[in-house]
PDB file of C-alpha atoms in Angstrom:
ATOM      1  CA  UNK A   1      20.059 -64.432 -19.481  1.00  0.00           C
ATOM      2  CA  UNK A   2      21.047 -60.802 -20.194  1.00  0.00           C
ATOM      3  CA  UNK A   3      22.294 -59.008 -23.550  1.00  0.00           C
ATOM      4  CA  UNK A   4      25.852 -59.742 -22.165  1.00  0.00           C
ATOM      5  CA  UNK A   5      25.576 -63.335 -22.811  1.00  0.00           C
ATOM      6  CA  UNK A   6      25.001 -62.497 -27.144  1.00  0.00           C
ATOM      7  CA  UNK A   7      28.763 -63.991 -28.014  1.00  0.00           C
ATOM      8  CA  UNK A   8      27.531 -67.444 -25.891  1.00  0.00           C
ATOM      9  CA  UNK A   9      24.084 -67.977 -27.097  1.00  0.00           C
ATOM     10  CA  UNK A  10      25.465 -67.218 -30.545  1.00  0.00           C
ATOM     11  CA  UNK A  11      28.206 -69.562 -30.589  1.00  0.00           C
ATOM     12  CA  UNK A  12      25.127 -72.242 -28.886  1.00  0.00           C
ATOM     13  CA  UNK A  13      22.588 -71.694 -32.081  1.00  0.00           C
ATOM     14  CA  UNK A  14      22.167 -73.706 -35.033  1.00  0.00           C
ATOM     15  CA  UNK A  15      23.297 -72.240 -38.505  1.00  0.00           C
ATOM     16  CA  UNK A  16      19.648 -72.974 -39.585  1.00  0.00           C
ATOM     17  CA  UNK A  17      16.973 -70.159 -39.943  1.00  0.00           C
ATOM     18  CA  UNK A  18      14.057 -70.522 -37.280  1.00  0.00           C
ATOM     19  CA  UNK A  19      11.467 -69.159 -39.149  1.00  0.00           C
ATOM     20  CA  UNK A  20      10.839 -69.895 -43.458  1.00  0.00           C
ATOM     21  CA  UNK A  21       9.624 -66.399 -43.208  1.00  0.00           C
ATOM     22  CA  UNK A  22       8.470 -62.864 -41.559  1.00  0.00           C
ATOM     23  CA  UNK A  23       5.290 -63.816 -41.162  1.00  0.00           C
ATOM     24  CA  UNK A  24       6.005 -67.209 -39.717  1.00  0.00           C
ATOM     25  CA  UNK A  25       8.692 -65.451 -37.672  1.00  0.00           C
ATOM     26  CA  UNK A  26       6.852 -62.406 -36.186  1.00  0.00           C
ATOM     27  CA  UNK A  27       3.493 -64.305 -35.621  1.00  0.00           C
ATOM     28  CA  UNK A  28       5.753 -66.678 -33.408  1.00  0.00           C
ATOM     29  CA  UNK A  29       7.314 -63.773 -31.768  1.00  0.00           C
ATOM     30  CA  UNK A  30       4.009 -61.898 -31.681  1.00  0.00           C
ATOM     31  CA  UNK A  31       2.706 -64.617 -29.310  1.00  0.00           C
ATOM     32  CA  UNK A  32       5.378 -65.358 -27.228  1.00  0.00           C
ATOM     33  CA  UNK A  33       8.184 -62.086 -27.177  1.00  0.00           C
ATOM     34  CA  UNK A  34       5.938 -59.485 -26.811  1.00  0.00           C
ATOM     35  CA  UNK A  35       5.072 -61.191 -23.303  1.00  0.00           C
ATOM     36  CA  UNK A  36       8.528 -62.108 -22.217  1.00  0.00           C
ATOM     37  CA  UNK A  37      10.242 -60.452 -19.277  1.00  0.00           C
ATOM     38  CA  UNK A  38      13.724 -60.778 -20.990  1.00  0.00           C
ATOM     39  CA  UNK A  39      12.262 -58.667 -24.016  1.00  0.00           C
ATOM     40  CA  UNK A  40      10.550 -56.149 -22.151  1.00  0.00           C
ATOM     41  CA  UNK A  41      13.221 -53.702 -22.298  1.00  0.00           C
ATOM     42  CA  UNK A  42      13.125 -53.490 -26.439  1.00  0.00           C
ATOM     43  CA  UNK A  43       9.139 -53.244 -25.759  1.00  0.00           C
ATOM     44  CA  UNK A  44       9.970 -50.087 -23.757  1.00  0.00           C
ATOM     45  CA  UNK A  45      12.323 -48.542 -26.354  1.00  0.00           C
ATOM     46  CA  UNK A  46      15.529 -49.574 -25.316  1.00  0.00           C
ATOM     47  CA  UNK A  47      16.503 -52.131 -28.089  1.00  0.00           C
ATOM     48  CA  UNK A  48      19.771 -52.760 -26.664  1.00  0.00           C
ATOM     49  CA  UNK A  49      19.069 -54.680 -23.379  1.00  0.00           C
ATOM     50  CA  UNK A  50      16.372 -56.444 -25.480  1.00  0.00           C
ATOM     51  CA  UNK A  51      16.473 -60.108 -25.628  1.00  0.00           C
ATOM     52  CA  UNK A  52      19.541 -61.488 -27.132  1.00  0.00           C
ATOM     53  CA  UNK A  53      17.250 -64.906 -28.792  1.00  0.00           C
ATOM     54  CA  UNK A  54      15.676 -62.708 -30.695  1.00  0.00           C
ATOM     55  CA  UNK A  55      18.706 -60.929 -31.991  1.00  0.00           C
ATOM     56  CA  UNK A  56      19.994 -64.321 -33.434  1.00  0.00           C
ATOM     57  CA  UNK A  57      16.870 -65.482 -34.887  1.00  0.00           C
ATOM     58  CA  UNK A  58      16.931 -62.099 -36.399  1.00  0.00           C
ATOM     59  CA  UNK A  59      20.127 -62.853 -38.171  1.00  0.00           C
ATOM     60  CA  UNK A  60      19.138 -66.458 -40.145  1.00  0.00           C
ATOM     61  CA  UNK A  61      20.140 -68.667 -36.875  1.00  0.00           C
ATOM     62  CA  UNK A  62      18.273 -70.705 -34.463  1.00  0.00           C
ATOM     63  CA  UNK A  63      19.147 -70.200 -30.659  1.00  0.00           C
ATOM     64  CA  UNK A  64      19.792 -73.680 -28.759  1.00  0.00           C
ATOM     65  CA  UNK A  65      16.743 -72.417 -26.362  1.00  0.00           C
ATOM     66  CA  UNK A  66      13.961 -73.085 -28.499  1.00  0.00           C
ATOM     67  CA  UNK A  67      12.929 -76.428 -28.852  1.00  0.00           C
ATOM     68  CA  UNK A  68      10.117 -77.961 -31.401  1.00  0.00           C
ATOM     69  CA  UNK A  69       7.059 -77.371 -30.198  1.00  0.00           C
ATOM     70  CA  UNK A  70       3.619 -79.368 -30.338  1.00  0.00           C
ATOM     71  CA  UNK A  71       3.012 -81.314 -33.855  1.00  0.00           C
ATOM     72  CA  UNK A  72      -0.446 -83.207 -35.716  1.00  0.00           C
ATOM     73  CA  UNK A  73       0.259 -86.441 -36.694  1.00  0.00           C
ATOM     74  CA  UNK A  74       0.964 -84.790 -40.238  1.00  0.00           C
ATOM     75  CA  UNK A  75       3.826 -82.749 -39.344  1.00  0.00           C
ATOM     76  CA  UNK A  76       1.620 -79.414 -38.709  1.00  0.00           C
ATOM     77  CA  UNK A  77       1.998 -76.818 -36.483  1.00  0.00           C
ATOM     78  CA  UNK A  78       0.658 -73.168 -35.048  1.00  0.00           C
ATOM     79  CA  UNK A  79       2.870 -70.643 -35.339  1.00  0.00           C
ATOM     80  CA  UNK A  80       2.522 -69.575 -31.772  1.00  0.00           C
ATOM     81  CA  UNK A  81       3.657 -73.242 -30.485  1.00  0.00           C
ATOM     82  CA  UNK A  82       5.889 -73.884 -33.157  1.00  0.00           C
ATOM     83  CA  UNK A  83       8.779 -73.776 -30.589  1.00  0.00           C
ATOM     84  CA  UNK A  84       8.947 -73.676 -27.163  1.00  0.00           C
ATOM     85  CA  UNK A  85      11.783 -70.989 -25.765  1.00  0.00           C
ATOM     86  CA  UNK A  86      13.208 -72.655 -22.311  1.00  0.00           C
ATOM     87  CA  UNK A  87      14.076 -68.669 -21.442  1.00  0.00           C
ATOM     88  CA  UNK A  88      10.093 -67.853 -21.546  1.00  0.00           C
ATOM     89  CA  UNK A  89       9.224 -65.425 -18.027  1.00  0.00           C
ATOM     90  CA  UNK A  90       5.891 -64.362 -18.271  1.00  0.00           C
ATOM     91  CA  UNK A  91       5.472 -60.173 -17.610  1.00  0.00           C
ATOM     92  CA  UNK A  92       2.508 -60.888 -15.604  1.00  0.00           C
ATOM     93  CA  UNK A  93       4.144 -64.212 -13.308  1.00  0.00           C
ATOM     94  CA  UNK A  94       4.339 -63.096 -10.266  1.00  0.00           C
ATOM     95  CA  UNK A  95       8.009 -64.677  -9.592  1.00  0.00           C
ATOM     96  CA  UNK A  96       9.952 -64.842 -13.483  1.00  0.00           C
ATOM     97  CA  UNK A  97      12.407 -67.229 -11.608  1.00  0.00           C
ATOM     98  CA  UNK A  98      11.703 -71.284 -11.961  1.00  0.00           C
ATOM     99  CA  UNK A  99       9.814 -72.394  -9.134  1.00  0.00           C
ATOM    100  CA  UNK A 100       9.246 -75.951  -8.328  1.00  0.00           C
ATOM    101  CA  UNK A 101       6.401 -77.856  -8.210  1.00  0.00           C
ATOM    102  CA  UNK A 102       4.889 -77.715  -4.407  1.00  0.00           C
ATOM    103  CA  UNK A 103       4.329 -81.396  -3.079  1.00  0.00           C
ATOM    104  CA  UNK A 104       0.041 -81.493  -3.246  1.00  0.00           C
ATOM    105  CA  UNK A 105      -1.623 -81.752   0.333  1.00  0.00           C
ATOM    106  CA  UNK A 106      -1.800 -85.162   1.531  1.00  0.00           C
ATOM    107  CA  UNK A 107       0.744 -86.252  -0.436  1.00  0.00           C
ATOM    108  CA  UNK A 108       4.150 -87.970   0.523  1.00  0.00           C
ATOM    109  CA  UNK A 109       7.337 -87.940  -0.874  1.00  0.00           C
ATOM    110  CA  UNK A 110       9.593 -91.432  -1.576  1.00  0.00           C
ATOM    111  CA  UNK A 111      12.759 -89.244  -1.681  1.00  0.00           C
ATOM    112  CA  UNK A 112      13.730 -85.843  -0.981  1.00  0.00           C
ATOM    113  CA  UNK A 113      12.632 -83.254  -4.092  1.00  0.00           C
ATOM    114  CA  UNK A 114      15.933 -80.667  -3.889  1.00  0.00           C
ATOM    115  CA  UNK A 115      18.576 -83.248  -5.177  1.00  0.00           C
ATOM    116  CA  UNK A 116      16.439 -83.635  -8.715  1.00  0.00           C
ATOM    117  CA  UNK A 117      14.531 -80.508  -8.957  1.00  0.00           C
ATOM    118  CA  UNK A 118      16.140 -78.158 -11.812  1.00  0.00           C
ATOM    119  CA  UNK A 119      15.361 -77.842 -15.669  1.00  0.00           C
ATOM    120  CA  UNK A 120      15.527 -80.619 -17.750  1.00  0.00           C
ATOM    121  CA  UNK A 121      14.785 -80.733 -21.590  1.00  0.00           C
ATOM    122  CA  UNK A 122      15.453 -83.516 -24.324  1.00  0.00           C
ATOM    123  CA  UNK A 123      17.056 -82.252 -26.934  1.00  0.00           C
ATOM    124  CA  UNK A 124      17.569 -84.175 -30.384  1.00  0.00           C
ATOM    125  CA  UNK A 125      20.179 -86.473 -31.292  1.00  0.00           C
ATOM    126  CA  UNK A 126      23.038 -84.811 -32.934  1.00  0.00           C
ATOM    127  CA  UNK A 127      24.131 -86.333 -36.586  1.00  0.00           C
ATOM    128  CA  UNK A 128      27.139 -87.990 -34.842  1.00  0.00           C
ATOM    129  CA  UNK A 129      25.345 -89.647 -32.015  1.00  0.00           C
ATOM    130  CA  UNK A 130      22.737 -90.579 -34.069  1.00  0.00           C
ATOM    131  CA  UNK A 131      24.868 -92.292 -36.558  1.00  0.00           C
ATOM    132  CA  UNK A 132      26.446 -94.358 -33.739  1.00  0.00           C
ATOM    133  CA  UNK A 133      22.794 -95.534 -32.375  1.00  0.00           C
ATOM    134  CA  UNK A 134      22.371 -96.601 -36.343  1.00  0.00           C
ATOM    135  CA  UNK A 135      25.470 -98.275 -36.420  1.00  0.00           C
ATOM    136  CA  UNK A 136      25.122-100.036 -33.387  1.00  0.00           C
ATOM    137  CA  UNK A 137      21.607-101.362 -34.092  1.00  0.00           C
ATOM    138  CA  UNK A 138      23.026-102.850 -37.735  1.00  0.00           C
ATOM    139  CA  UNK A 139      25.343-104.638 -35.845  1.00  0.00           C
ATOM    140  CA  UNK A 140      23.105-106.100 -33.846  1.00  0.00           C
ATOM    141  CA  UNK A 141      20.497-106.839 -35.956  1.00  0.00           C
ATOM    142  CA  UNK A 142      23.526-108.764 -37.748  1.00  0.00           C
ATOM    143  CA  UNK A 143      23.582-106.281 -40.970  1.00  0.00           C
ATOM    144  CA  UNK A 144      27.026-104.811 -40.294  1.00  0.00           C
ATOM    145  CA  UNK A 145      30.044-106.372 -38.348  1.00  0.00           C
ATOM    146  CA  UNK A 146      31.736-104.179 -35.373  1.00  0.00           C
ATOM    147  CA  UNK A 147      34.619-102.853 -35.646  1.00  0.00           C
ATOM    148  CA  UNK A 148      36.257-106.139 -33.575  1.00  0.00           C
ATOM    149  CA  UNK A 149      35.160-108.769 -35.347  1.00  0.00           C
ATOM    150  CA  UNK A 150      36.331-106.592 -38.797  1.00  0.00           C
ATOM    151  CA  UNK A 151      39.733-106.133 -37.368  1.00  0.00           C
ATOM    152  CA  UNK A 152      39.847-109.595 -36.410  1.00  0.00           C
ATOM    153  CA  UNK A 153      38.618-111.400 -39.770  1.00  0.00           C
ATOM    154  CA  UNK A 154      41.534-108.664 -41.077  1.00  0.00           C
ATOM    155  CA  UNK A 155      44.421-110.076 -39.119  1.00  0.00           C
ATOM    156  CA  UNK A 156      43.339-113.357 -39.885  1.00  0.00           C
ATOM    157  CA  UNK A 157      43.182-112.939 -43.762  1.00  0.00           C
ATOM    158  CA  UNK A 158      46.738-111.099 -43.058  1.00  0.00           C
ATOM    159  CA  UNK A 159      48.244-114.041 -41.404  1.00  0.00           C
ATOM    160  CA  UNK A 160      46.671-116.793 -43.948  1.00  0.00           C
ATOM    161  CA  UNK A 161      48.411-114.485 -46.940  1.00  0.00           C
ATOM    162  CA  UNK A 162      51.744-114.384 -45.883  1.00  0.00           C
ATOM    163  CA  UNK A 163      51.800-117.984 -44.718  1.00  0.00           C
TER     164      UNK A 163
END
């Protein structure tokens, strides 16, 4: 992720504010920013090669990268966990780059690690797709009728009226 990539990640957020307010926003950014890699440059002065993320959240939006973080069974958070960022390098990590998992000592492997390994996050349901899980489960829970059975009950009706 570079600065370059702004127009991308921009067009990826949500048109949603991240943060209620400052101090939610900069104790969140306080905690996790100011020990990123990809916003070490802005740390050091040079605001432009800073982290893009933080540019959007900066500007009402949230970036697709930062995903809801640990909640109580009330709904409460900390403001240092309240999301996750999937672009997080650690400064002090000694590789920034994604490493694997190493297979533990002793341990054997069922099938080979390369073809799965990668990043993989669950992101929400969007409105659309969850409206179709909701429709689908009234249908089969027998409140609603699919869209075949409708169509078909309205060809029938059709074909009684003009007989």
């Amino acid at each position: 992720m570079t600065p370059d990539d702004y127009g991308q990640l921009l067009a990826e957020s949500r048109d949603e504010p991240a943060f209620s307010n400052s101090d939610e926003g900069l104790g969140w950014m306080s905690a996790n920013c100011d020990r990123c890699i990809h916003d070490k440059p802005a740390r050091e002065g040079d605001d432009t090669n800073g982290c893009p993320l933080v540019l959007i959240t900066l500007i009402g939006r949230t970036p697709r990268q930062f995903i809801d973080g640990p909640r109580s069974e009330t709904g409460l958070y900390s403001r240092e966990t309240q999301y996750v960022c999937t672009e997080f390098r650690g400064e002090d990590d000694p590789d920034p780059n994604p490493q694997p998992v190493p297979t533990g000592p002793g341990q054997g492997e069922l099938l080979p690690r390369q073809p799965y390994e990668g990043v993989r996050m669950l992101t929400p349901l969007s409105p659309e797709d969850r409206a179709a899980v909701d429709f689908r489960e009234s249908v089969d829970a027998g409140l609603t009728e699919d869209f075949g059975a409708f169509s078909h009950r309205m060809d029938a009706a059709k074909t009684t009226r003009s007989a």
